[in-house]
Short mmCIF file of C-alpha atoms and ligand atoms in Angstrom, two decimals:
data_model
loop_
_atom_site.label_atom_id
_atom_site.label_comp_id
_atom_site.label_asym_id
_atom_site.label_seq_id
_atom_site.Cartn_x
_atom_site.Cartn_y
_atom_site.Cartn_z
CA VAL Q 1 -132.58 81.48 30.21
CA ARG Q 2 -133.70 85.03 30.99
CA THR Q 3 -131.68 87.66 29.06
CA GLU Q 4 -131.38 91.29 30.14
CA SER Q 5 -130.02 94.14 28.11
CA THR Q 6 -128.07 97.24 29.09
CA GLU Q 7 -125.71 99.78 27.54
CA VAL Q 8 -122.50 99.20 29.52
CA VAL Q 9 -121.99 96.22 31.80
CA ILE Q 10 -119.10 96.28 34.27
CA ILE Q 11 -117.66 93.25 36.06
CA GLY Q 12 -116.52 94.22 39.58
CA ALA Q 13 -117.34 97.17 41.87
CA GLY Q 14 -113.75 97.88 42.98
CA PRO Q 15 -112.07 101.23 42.27
CA ALA Q 16 -111.83 100.71 38.49
CA GLY Q 17 -115.45 99.59 38.11
CA ALA Q 18 -116.86 102.30 40.37
CA VAL Q 19 -115.02 105.20 38.73
CA ALA Q 20 -115.89 103.94 35.24
CA ALA Q 21 -119.55 103.64 36.26
CA ALA Q 22 -119.60 107.17 37.72
CA LEU Q 23 -118.03 108.70 34.61
CA LEU Q 24 -120.47 106.82 32.36
CA ARG Q 25 -123.44 107.88 34.48
CA LYS Q 26 -122.32 111.49 34.04
CA GLN Q 27 -122.62 110.87 30.30
CA GLY Q 28 -126.15 109.53 30.85
CA ARG Q 29 -125.33 105.91 30.02
CA LYS Q 30 -127.28 102.97 31.42
CA VAL Q 31 -124.76 101.08 33.59
CA LEU Q 32 -124.99 97.72 35.33
CA ILE Q 33 -122.24 96.53 37.72
CA LEU Q 34 -122.09 92.85 38.62
CA GLU Q 35 -120.10 92.25 41.82
CA ARG Q 36 -119.36 88.77 43.14
CA GLU Q 37 -118.98 89.78 46.81
CA GLN Q 38 -121.19 91.45 49.39
CA PHE Q 39 -119.71 94.86 50.38
CA PRO Q 40 -118.02 95.81 52.64
CA ARG Q 41 -115.32 93.24 51.84
CA PHE Q 42 -111.59 93.29 52.57
CA SER Q 43 -109.26 94.33 49.78
CA ILE Q 44 -105.60 95.33 49.62
CA GLY Q 45 -104.33 98.59 48.06
CA GLU Q 46 -104.68 101.15 50.82
CA SER Q 47 -102.24 103.92 49.98
CA LEU Q 48 -103.55 106.26 47.29
CA LEU Q 49 -101.52 108.68 45.18
CA PRO Q 50 -102.46 112.37 44.67
CA GLN Q 51 -102.93 111.82 40.92
CA SER Q 52 -105.94 109.64 41.80
CA MET Q 53 -107.77 112.68 43.26
CA GLU Q 54 -108.13 114.15 39.78
CA TYR Q 55 -110.10 111.09 38.63
CA LEU Q 56 -112.27 111.00 41.76
CA GLU Q 57 -113.02 114.67 41.18
CA ALA Q 58 -113.87 114.17 37.49
CA ALA Q 59 -116.12 111.24 38.42
CA GLY Q 60 -118.03 113.32 41.01
CA LEU Q 61 -116.85 111.02 43.82
CA LEU Q 62 -114.38 113.25 45.63
CA ARG Q 63 -116.78 114.72 48.15
CA ASP Q 64 -117.89 111.26 49.27
CA VAL Q 65 -114.26 110.30 49.82
CA VAL Q 66 -113.40 113.53 51.67
CA GLU Q 67 -116.43 113.22 53.95
CA ALA Q 68 -115.68 109.58 54.82
CA GLY Q 69 -112.85 110.77 57.10
CA PHE Q 70 -109.89 108.76 55.82
CA GLN Q 71 -106.30 109.43 56.92
CA TYR Q 72 -104.85 112.45 55.12
CA LYS Q 73 -101.68 111.73 53.14
CA ASN Q 74 -99.09 114.17 51.82
CA GLY Q 75 -96.10 112.03 50.99
CA ALA Q 76 -93.90 108.98 51.27
CA ALA Q 77 -91.05 108.29 53.70
CA PHE Q 78 -88.31 105.75 53.05
CA ALA Q 79 -86.00 104.03 55.53
CA CYS Q 80 -83.11 101.61 55.08
CA GLY Q 81 -80.93 100.84 58.12
CA ASP Q 82 -79.90 104.26 59.40
CA LYS Q 83 -80.80 106.04 56.16
CA ARG Q 84 -83.99 108.10 55.99
CA THR Q 85 -85.55 110.29 53.36
CA GLU Q 86 -89.00 111.60 52.61
CA PHE Q 87 -90.95 113.18 49.78
CA ASP Q 88 -93.67 115.75 50.25
CA PHE Q 89 -96.01 115.24 47.31
CA ARG Q 90 -96.94 118.94 47.26
CA GLN Q 91 -93.39 119.69 46.20
CA LYS Q 92 -93.42 118.11 42.79
CA PHE Q 93 -92.77 118.90 39.15
CA SER Q 94 -96.25 118.21 37.71
CA PRO Q 95 -99.25 120.43 38.38
CA GLY Q 96 -102.25 118.91 40.15
CA TRP Q 97 -103.20 117.51 43.54
CA GLY Q 98 -100.39 117.05 46.06
CA THR Q 99 -102.32 115.30 48.81
CA THR Q 100 -104.61 112.30 49.09
CA TYR Q 101 -105.67 109.62 51.61
CA GLN Q 102 -104.71 106.30 53.15
CA VAL Q 103 -107.83 104.18 53.13
CA GLU Q 104 -109.21 100.96 54.58
CA ARG Q 105 -110.38 99.48 51.31
CA ALA Q 106 -113.45 97.76 52.75
CA LYS Q 107 -114.83 101.20 53.57
CA PHE Q 108 -113.36 103.08 50.60
CA ASP Q 109 -114.76 100.67 48.01
CA GLN Q 110 -118.15 100.74 49.72
CA VAL Q 111 -118.17 104.56 49.76
CA LEU Q 112 -117.47 104.63 46.01
CA ALA Q 113 -119.99 101.91 45.15
CA THR Q 114 -122.72 103.55 47.23
CA ALA Q 115 -122.09 106.91 45.58
CA VAL Q 116 -122.24 105.29 42.16
CA GLN Q 117 -125.63 103.75 43.02
CA ARG Q 118 -126.85 107.18 44.05
CA MET Q 119 -125.73 108.45 40.64
CA GLY Q 120 -128.04 105.91 39.02
CA ALA Q 121 -125.82 102.92 38.24
CA GLU Q 122 -127.28 99.57 39.22
CA VAL Q 123 -124.94 97.54 41.44
CA ARG Q 124 -125.82 93.89 42.06
CA TYR Q 125 -123.83 92.36 44.91
CA ARG Q 126 -123.28 88.61 45.07
CA HIS Q 127 -123.88 88.31 41.35
CA GLU Q 128 -120.96 86.42 39.85
CA VAL Q 129 -120.07 86.49 36.17
CA LEU Q 130 -119.36 82.91 35.09
CA ALA Q 131 -118.77 83.16 31.35
CA VAL Q 132 -118.41 85.80 28.67
CA GLU Q 133 -118.97 85.77 24.92
CA PRO Q 134 -117.26 88.81 23.43
CA GLY Q 135 -118.37 90.32 20.13
CA GLN Q 136 -120.55 93.05 18.63
CA ARG Q 137 -122.89 92.68 21.63
CA PRO Q 138 -121.01 90.90 24.38
CA ARG Q 139 -123.05 88.41 26.38
CA LEU Q 140 -122.45 87.39 29.99
CA GLN Q 141 -123.56 84.36 31.96
CA VAL Q 142 -124.34 85.44 35.55
CA ARG Q 143 -125.20 83.59 38.76
CA ALA Q 144 -127.37 85.62 41.14
CA ALA Q 145 -127.18 85.54 44.94
CA ASP Q 146 -130.10 83.07 45.07
CA GLY Q 147 -128.35 80.69 42.64
CA GLU Q 148 -130.49 81.59 39.63
CA GLU Q 149 -128.55 81.97 36.39
CA TYR Q 150 -129.35 84.58 33.75
CA GLN Q 151 -127.72 86.37 30.83
CA VAL Q 152 -126.86 90.00 30.23
CA GLU Q 153 -126.07 91.48 26.88
CA ALA Q 154 -124.68 94.96 26.44
CA ASP Q 155 -123.27 97.42 23.93
CA PHE Q 156 -119.93 97.16 25.70
CA LEU Q 157 -118.28 95.23 28.51
CA LEU Q 158 -115.70 96.62 30.94
CA ASP Q 159 -113.88 93.91 32.87
CA ALA Q 160 -112.91 95.45 36.22
CA SER Q 161 -112.65 92.09 38.02
CA GLY Q 162 -109.25 92.93 39.55
CA PHE Q 163 -107.20 89.98 40.76
CA GLY Q 164 -110.17 87.80 39.63
CA ARG Q 165 -108.83 88.55 36.11
CA LEU Q 166 -111.96 87.05 34.61
CA LEU Q 167 -111.58 87.88 30.92
CA PRO Q 168 -107.82 87.27 30.78
CA ARG Q 169 -108.51 83.78 32.16
CA LEU Q 170 -111.60 83.02 30.06
CA LEU Q 171 -110.14 84.38 26.82
CA LYS Q 172 -106.60 83.15 27.49
CA LEU Q 173 -105.15 86.65 27.36
CA GLU Q 174 -102.77 86.11 30.28
CA SER Q 175 -99.10 86.57 29.56
CA PRO Q 176 -96.31 86.09 32.07
CA SER Q 177 -95.08 89.09 34.08
CA ASN Q 178 -91.38 89.78 33.70
CA PHE Q 179 -91.05 90.30 37.45
CA PRO Q 180 -90.07 87.31 39.60
CA VAL Q 181 -92.85 85.85 41.74
CA ARG Q 182 -93.14 87.78 44.99
CA GLY Q 183 -95.52 87.47 47.88
CA ALA Q 184 -96.82 89.70 50.66
CA LEU Q 185 -97.77 89.01 54.27
CA PHE Q 186 -99.88 91.74 55.80
CA THR Q 187 -102.36 92.72 58.47
CA HIS Q 188 -103.85 95.71 60.28
CA VAL Q 189 -102.65 96.50 63.82
CA GLN Q 190 -103.45 98.98 66.55
CA ASP Q 191 -100.13 100.74 66.01
CA ASN Q 192 -99.49 102.76 69.20
CA PHE Q 193 -96.52 104.44 67.49
CA PRO Q 194 -94.28 106.30 69.98
CA ALA Q 195 -95.51 109.89 70.21
CA GLY Q 196 -93.86 112.21 67.68
CA GLU Q 197 -91.85 109.47 65.99
CA PHE Q 198 -94.11 108.63 63.07
CA ASP Q 199 -95.58 111.06 60.56
CA ARG Q 200 -99.03 109.55 60.04
CA ASP Q 201 -99.49 111.68 56.92
CA LYS Q 202 -96.98 109.56 55.00
CA ILE Q 203 -96.64 105.94 53.99
CA LEU Q 204 -93.36 104.50 55.28
CA ILE Q 205 -91.47 102.10 53.02
CA THR Q 206 -88.65 100.30 54.85
CA THR Q 207 -86.02 98.22 53.07
CA HIS Q 208 -84.93 95.10 54.97
CA PRO Q 209 -81.50 95.82 56.52
CA HIS Q 210 -79.84 92.80 54.86
CA HIS Q 211 -81.93 92.05 51.77
CA VAL Q 212 -82.35 94.84 49.23
CA ASP Q 213 -85.32 93.14 47.53
CA VAL Q 214 -87.31 92.65 50.76
CA TRP Q 215 -89.34 95.60 52.00
CA PHE Q 216 -92.09 96.58 54.41
CA TRP Q 217 -95.02 98.98 54.13
CA THR Q 218 -96.51 100.87 57.06
CA ILE Q 219 -99.67 102.75 56.09
CA PRO Q 220 -101.32 104.60 58.98
CA PHE Q 221 -105.10 104.92 58.97
CA SER Q 222 -107.25 107.26 61.00
CA HIS Q 223 -108.23 105.94 64.47
CA GLY Q 224 -104.76 104.72 65.50
CA ARG Q 225 -104.55 101.72 63.22
CA CYS Q 226 -102.15 100.95 60.45
CA SER Q 227 -101.64 98.48 57.66
CA LEU Q 228 -98.38 96.59 57.91
CA GLY Q 229 -96.94 94.25 55.31
CA VAL Q 230 -93.76 92.68 54.04
CA VAL Q 231 -92.95 91.81 50.41
CA ALA Q 232 -90.40 89.15 49.45
CA GLU Q 233 -89.93 86.11 47.26
CA PRO Q 234 -91.95 83.17 48.66
CA ALA Q 235 -88.80 81.15 49.46
CA PHE Q 236 -87.68 83.97 51.75
CA LEU Q 237 -91.01 84.03 53.60
CA ASP Q 238 -90.94 80.25 53.96
CA ARG Q 239 -87.59 80.32 55.75
CA TYR Q 240 -89.30 81.60 58.90
CA PRO Q 241 -90.98 79.09 61.23
CA GLY Q 242 -94.60 79.13 62.34
CA ASP Q 243 -97.74 80.52 60.81
CA ASP Q 244 -97.96 83.73 58.78
CA LEU Q 245 -98.40 85.88 61.91
CA HIS Q 246 -95.15 84.53 63.38
CA LYS Q 247 -93.35 84.90 60.08
CA LEU Q 248 -94.43 88.54 59.72
CA GLN Q 249 -93.51 89.33 63.33
CA ALA Q 250 -90.11 87.65 62.95
CA ILE Q 251 -89.25 89.53 59.76
CA VAL Q 252 -90.36 92.86 61.25
CA GLY Q 253 -88.17 91.99 64.26
CA GLU Q 254 -85.09 92.03 62.01
CA ASP Q 255 -85.40 95.76 61.38
CA ALA Q 256 -84.45 97.83 64.42
CA HIS Q 257 -86.32 100.99 63.39
CA LEU Q 258 -89.57 99.20 62.52
CA SER Q 259 -89.35 97.07 65.68
CA HIS Q 260 -88.98 100.22 67.73
CA LEU Q 261 -91.95 101.90 66.03
CA LEU Q 262 -94.12 98.81 66.53
CA ALA Q 263 -92.92 97.92 70.03
CA ASN Q 264 -96.31 98.72 71.57
CA ALA Q 265 -98.47 97.59 68.66
CA ARG Q 266 -101.46 95.33 69.35
CA TRP Q 267 -101.72 92.58 66.77
CA ASP Q 268 -105.29 91.68 67.45
CA LEU Q 269 -107.55 93.05 64.80
CA LEU Q 270 -107.21 90.93 61.70
CA PRO Q 271 -105.62 87.63 60.74
CA VAL Q 272 -102.37 87.92 58.78
CA ARG Q 273 -103.14 87.46 55.09
CA ARG Q 274 -100.87 86.27 52.31
CA ILE Q 275 -101.01 86.99 48.61
CA THR Q 276 -98.47 85.55 46.20
CA GLY Q 277 -97.76 85.89 42.50
CA TYR Q 278 -99.85 89.03 42.03
CA SER Q 279 -97.80 90.56 39.19
CA ALA Q 280 -99.69 89.95 35.97
CA ASN Q 281 -99.70 90.93 32.36
CA VAL Q 282 -101.96 90.45 29.36
CA SER Q 283 -101.47 90.08 25.62
CA ALA Q 284 -104.25 92.62 24.87
CA LEU Q 285 -106.11 95.25 26.93
CA CYS Q 286 -109.09 95.38 24.57
CA GLY Q 287 -110.94 93.26 22.02
CA PRO Q 288 -114.30 93.04 20.29
CA GLY Q 289 -116.83 94.72 22.58
CA TYR Q 290 -114.67 94.79 25.69
CA ALA Q 291 -111.78 96.44 27.52
CA LEU Q 292 -109.83 95.37 30.60
CA LEU Q 293 -109.60 97.93 33.41
CA GLY Q 294 -107.30 98.17 36.44
CA ASN Q 295 -105.89 94.94 37.76
CA ALA Q 296 -107.90 92.84 35.33
CA GLY Q 297 -105.41 94.16 32.78
CA GLU Q 298 -102.03 94.46 34.37
CA PHE Q 299 -100.48 94.61 37.81
CA LEU Q 300 -96.86 95.53 38.38
CA ASP Q 301 -95.89 95.61 42.02
CA PRO Q 302 -97.13 97.31 45.18
CA VAL Q 303 -93.95 99.26 46.05
CA PHE Q 304 -95.03 102.62 44.60
CA SER Q 305 -98.75 102.28 45.44
CA SER Q 306 -99.61 102.72 41.78
CA GLY Q 307 -102.43 100.12 41.52
CA VAL Q 308 -105.51 102.21 42.32
CA THR Q 309 -104.20 105.19 40.33
CA ILE Q 310 -103.72 102.96 37.26
CA ALA Q 311 -107.20 101.50 37.86
CA PHE Q 312 -108.72 105.02 37.89
CA LYS Q 313 -106.74 106.10 34.84
CA SER Q 314 -107.99 103.06 32.92
CA ALA Q 315 -111.56 103.92 33.92
CA GLN Q 316 -111.12 107.49 32.74
CA LEU Q 317 -109.64 106.48 29.36
CA ALA Q 318 -112.27 103.79 28.77
CA SER Q 319 -115.18 106.08 29.61
CA GLU Q 320 -113.79 108.73 27.26
CA CYS Q 321 -113.60 106.12 24.46
CA LEU Q 322 -117.22 105.16 25.17
CA ARG Q 323 -118.29 108.82 25.14
CA ARG Q 324 -116.85 109.15 21.66
CA HIS Q 325 -118.40 105.85 20.58
CA TYR Q 326 -121.87 106.99 21.65
CA ALA Q 327 -121.28 110.32 19.91
CA GLY Q 328 -120.95 108.36 16.67
CA GLU Q 329 -117.17 108.54 16.33
CA THR Q 330 -115.04 105.56 15.36
CA VAL Q 331 -112.89 104.52 18.30
CA ASP Q 332 -109.64 102.63 17.90
CA TRP Q 333 -109.37 101.09 21.39
CA GLN Q 334 -105.81 99.99 20.93
CA GLN Q 335 -104.73 103.49 19.91
CA ASP Q 336 -107.02 105.50 22.20
CA TYR Q 337 -107.19 103.25 25.26
CA ALA Q 338 -104.41 100.66 25.50
CA LEU Q 339 -101.46 102.74 24.32
CA PRO Q 340 -102.13 105.85 26.45
CA LEU Q 341 -102.73 103.65 29.52
CA GLN Q 342 -99.51 101.72 28.95
CA LYS Q 343 -97.48 104.92 28.78
CA GLY Q 344 -97.83 105.56 32.52
CA VAL Q 345 -97.62 101.87 33.36
CA ARG Q 346 -94.25 101.84 31.59
CA THR Q 347 -93.04 104.75 33.71
CA PHE Q 348 -93.98 102.91 36.91
CA ARG Q 349 -92.42 99.72 35.55
CA ARG Q 350 -89.03 101.39 35.14
CA PHE Q 351 -89.21 102.73 38.70
CA VAL Q 352 -90.18 99.30 40.06
CA GLU Q 353 -87.24 97.70 38.21
CA ALA Q 354 -84.89 100.36 39.60
CA TRP Q 355 -86.26 99.71 43.11
CA TYR Q 356 -85.51 95.97 43.06
CA GLU Q 357 -82.13 96.50 41.42
CA GLY Q 358 -81.25 98.96 44.20
CA GLY Q 359 -80.55 101.95 41.91
CA PHE Q 360 -83.63 103.83 43.03
CA GLN Q 361 -82.46 103.69 46.66
CA LYS Q 362 -79.12 105.20 45.61
CA ILE Q 363 -81.02 108.11 44.06
CA ILE Q 364 -83.36 108.85 46.94
CA TYR Q 365 -80.77 108.56 49.72
CA HIS Q 366 -78.15 110.58 47.88
CA PRO Q 367 -77.07 113.46 50.18
CA ASN Q 368 -76.67 116.06 47.43
CA ALA Q 369 -79.78 115.56 45.36
CA GLN Q 370 -80.60 118.38 42.97
CA PRO Q 371 -83.94 119.89 44.03
CA ASP Q 372 -85.41 120.11 40.52
CA ILE Q 373 -84.60 116.45 39.82
CA ARG Q 374 -86.02 115.43 43.18
CA ASP Q 375 -89.27 117.23 42.27
CA MET Q 376 -89.43 115.22 39.04
CA ILE Q 377 -88.94 111.95 40.94
CA CYS Q 378 -91.51 113.12 43.50
CA SER Q 379 -94.01 113.65 40.67
CA ILE Q 380 -93.80 110.00 39.69
CA LEU Q 381 -94.12 108.92 43.33
CA ALA Q 382 -97.26 111.10 43.50
CA GLY Q 383 -98.66 109.18 40.52
CA TYR Q 384 -98.07 111.67 37.69
CA ALA Q 385 -96.65 108.95 35.47
CA TRP Q 386 -98.47 110.20 32.36
CA ASP Q 387 -97.16 113.80 32.44
CA GLU Q 388 -94.93 113.85 29.38
CA HIS Q 389 -93.47 117.20 30.37
CA ASN Q 390 -91.58 115.29 33.07
CA PRO Q 391 -88.32 114.04 31.53
CA TYR Q 392 -88.55 110.89 33.69
CA VAL Q 393 -91.88 110.06 32.02
CA ALA Q 394 -91.04 110.84 28.42
CA ASP Q 395 -87.70 109.07 28.44
CA ASN Q 396 -87.20 105.32 27.96
CA GLY Q 397 -85.32 104.65 31.15
CA ARG Q 398 -82.07 106.23 29.99
CA ARG Q 399 -82.35 109.24 32.29
CA LEU Q 400 -83.09 107.11 35.32
CA LYS Q 401 -80.05 104.93 34.51
CA VAL Q 402 -77.82 108.00 34.12
CA LEU Q 403 -79.08 109.38 37.43
CA GLU Q 404 -78.43 106.01 39.11
CA GLU Q 405 -74.87 106.07 37.77
CA ILE Q 406 -74.28 109.62 39.01
CA CYS Q 407 -75.65 108.71 42.44
CA SER Q 408 -73.55 105.51 42.60
CA ALA Q 409 -70.27 107.35 41.89
P1 FAD J 501 -110.28 95.12 42.69
O1 FAD J 501 -110.14 96.15 43.70
O2 FAD J 501 -109.63 93.80 42.90
O3 FAD J 501 -111.84 94.87 42.44
C1 FAD J 501 -112.31 93.82 41.63
C2 FAD J 501 -113.72 93.43 42.03
O4 FAD J 501 -114.23 92.49 41.07
C3 FAD J 501 -113.78 92.75 43.38
O5 FAD J 501 -114.68 93.41 44.24
C4 FAD J 501 -114.21 91.31 43.06
O6 FAD J 501 -115.06 90.76 44.06
C5 FAD J 501 -114.97 91.50 41.74
N1 FAD J 501 -114.99 90.28 40.91
C6 FAD J 501 -113.94 89.47 40.62
N2 FAD J 501 -114.35 88.44 39.84
C7 FAD J 501 -115.67 88.63 39.62
C8 FAD J 501 -116.66 87.90 38.88
N3 FAD J 501 -116.37 86.77 38.21
N4 FAD J 501 -117.95 88.37 38.87
C9 FAD J 501 -118.26 89.53 39.53
N5 FAD J 501 -117.37 90.24 40.25
C10 FAD J 501 -116.08 89.80 40.29
N6 FAD J 501 -102.60 99.78 45.12
C11 FAD J 501 -102.52 101.05 45.54
O7 FAD J 501 -103.00 101.95 44.84
N7 FAD J 501 -101.93 101.35 46.74
C12 FAD J 501 -101.38 100.39 47.54
O8 FAD J 501 -100.87 100.69 48.61
C13 FAD J 501 -101.40 99.04 47.07
N8 FAD J 501 -100.89 98.03 47.83
C14 FAD J 501 -100.94 96.74 47.36
C15 FAD J 501 -100.34 95.71 48.09
C16 FAD J 501 -100.35 94.41 47.61
C17 FAD J 501 -99.70 93.31 48.38
C18 FAD J 501 -100.99 94.13 46.36
C19 FAD J 501 -101.02 92.74 45.82
C20 FAD J 501 -101.60 95.14 45.65
C21 FAD J 501 -101.58 96.45 46.13
N9 FAD J 501 -102.16 97.49 45.40
C22 FAD J 501 -102.06 98.78 45.84
C23 FAD J 501 -102.89 97.25 44.15
C24 FAD J 501 -104.41 97.29 44.36
O9 FAD J 501 -104.78 96.24 45.21
C25 FAD J 501 -105.13 97.11 43.03
O10 FAD J 501 -104.44 97.74 42.00
C26 FAD J 501 -106.55 97.66 43.03
O11 FAD J 501 -107.32 97.08 44.04
C27 FAD J 501 -107.17 97.40 41.66
O12 FAD J 501 -108.51 97.78 41.64
P2 FAD J 501 -109.51 97.08 40.65
O13 FAD J 501 -110.76 97.89 40.70
O14 FAD J 501 -108.85 96.85 39.35
O15 FAD J 501 -109.77 95.61 41.24
#
């Protein structure tokens, strides 16, 4: 079998793979990305957080994103029955970007991958990685678009295969998530929101009026379309009759505010999709000759739109470890990659837990919120989950619990 050789091989050209490739190209590394699909391809994860702009900027990809004309985003709005609140990401505790975009991922991922090719990374579409042998020089078994199989060996392997979770599956690194299994039904619609009633610059997260653990996302795009989805345990979704379109429409119909906003929507652009059991964990984020990036490593929950930001952060940390490796330094991947990445993931995890337990809602809808505390919460919602100056990052959940108790009184 033919064997090729490169410096860094990356599995997957999604956000994690593309940003890692761009950062490595800036260091002058030889980079090969193997991507199973032909782009553009549909993907979920459309609401970005301002923290992600820093990584796009560092990777030299920001201009491509800005010029692609995505929907500007400056915050998040929340609704539950008659309660409303919103966060403007520019009014936050941590320094850094306060605005970002809401993106159709088919286009966004293609913009990034194309820019990365221009920067000199080789991207091979419809080349699927079938098997991996980790070690000093990891070796991959690949099937090309024409069916031919070949091998690639590299100095280092970054698994950015997302929900494909290739290495966790092949190397049996998967460990159960401590979140219950949840599923999402979602689609894109021509939204026709009533004039002046929807701030397109914000994602809207709506809690189901009768079920605190069921929620909807509404993510407006440019050109009058929006992404609409509901998240619930599968048994809840299965209670509704008909196909997934009818289920989604029926559940949306139970919320008066969302029904009003979507009264004139045209549901004609995409089939309703379903994804279930997406929360995932691993026993190790790195091993001999490899590291897991983005969703290939861990995925919490979509409620705070943290997925792409975590994917970018992992790419940034991994590329920095590789820079040091090529400079002749000894890199301890557990210490220098896994632990720093997990710090922010832990922050998001506590917020996700508080969301499903209902405590987070008590905080955000509280009528007398202290402005400085709200700015700290806003920082996390904007993705600054690694800023240890923020007491809600540094702390082990105690502060959030205390705040919940104060807001429940
Ligand atoms: P992906 O984007 O999944 O990319 C992986 C790539 O690897 C794919 O292109 C795939 O084709 C390729 N691949 C897989 N296997 C192989 C193989 N064997 N060989 C070659 N290539 C392979 N995140 C947000 O930031 N905002 C949101 O609003 C948001 N909403 C979400 C809603 C839901 C319901 C879910 C489930 C997730 C959501 N996420 C959101 C999370 C987001 O989808 C992911 O975190 C993000 O896409 C991860 O990027 P990635 O680069 O790790 O993987």
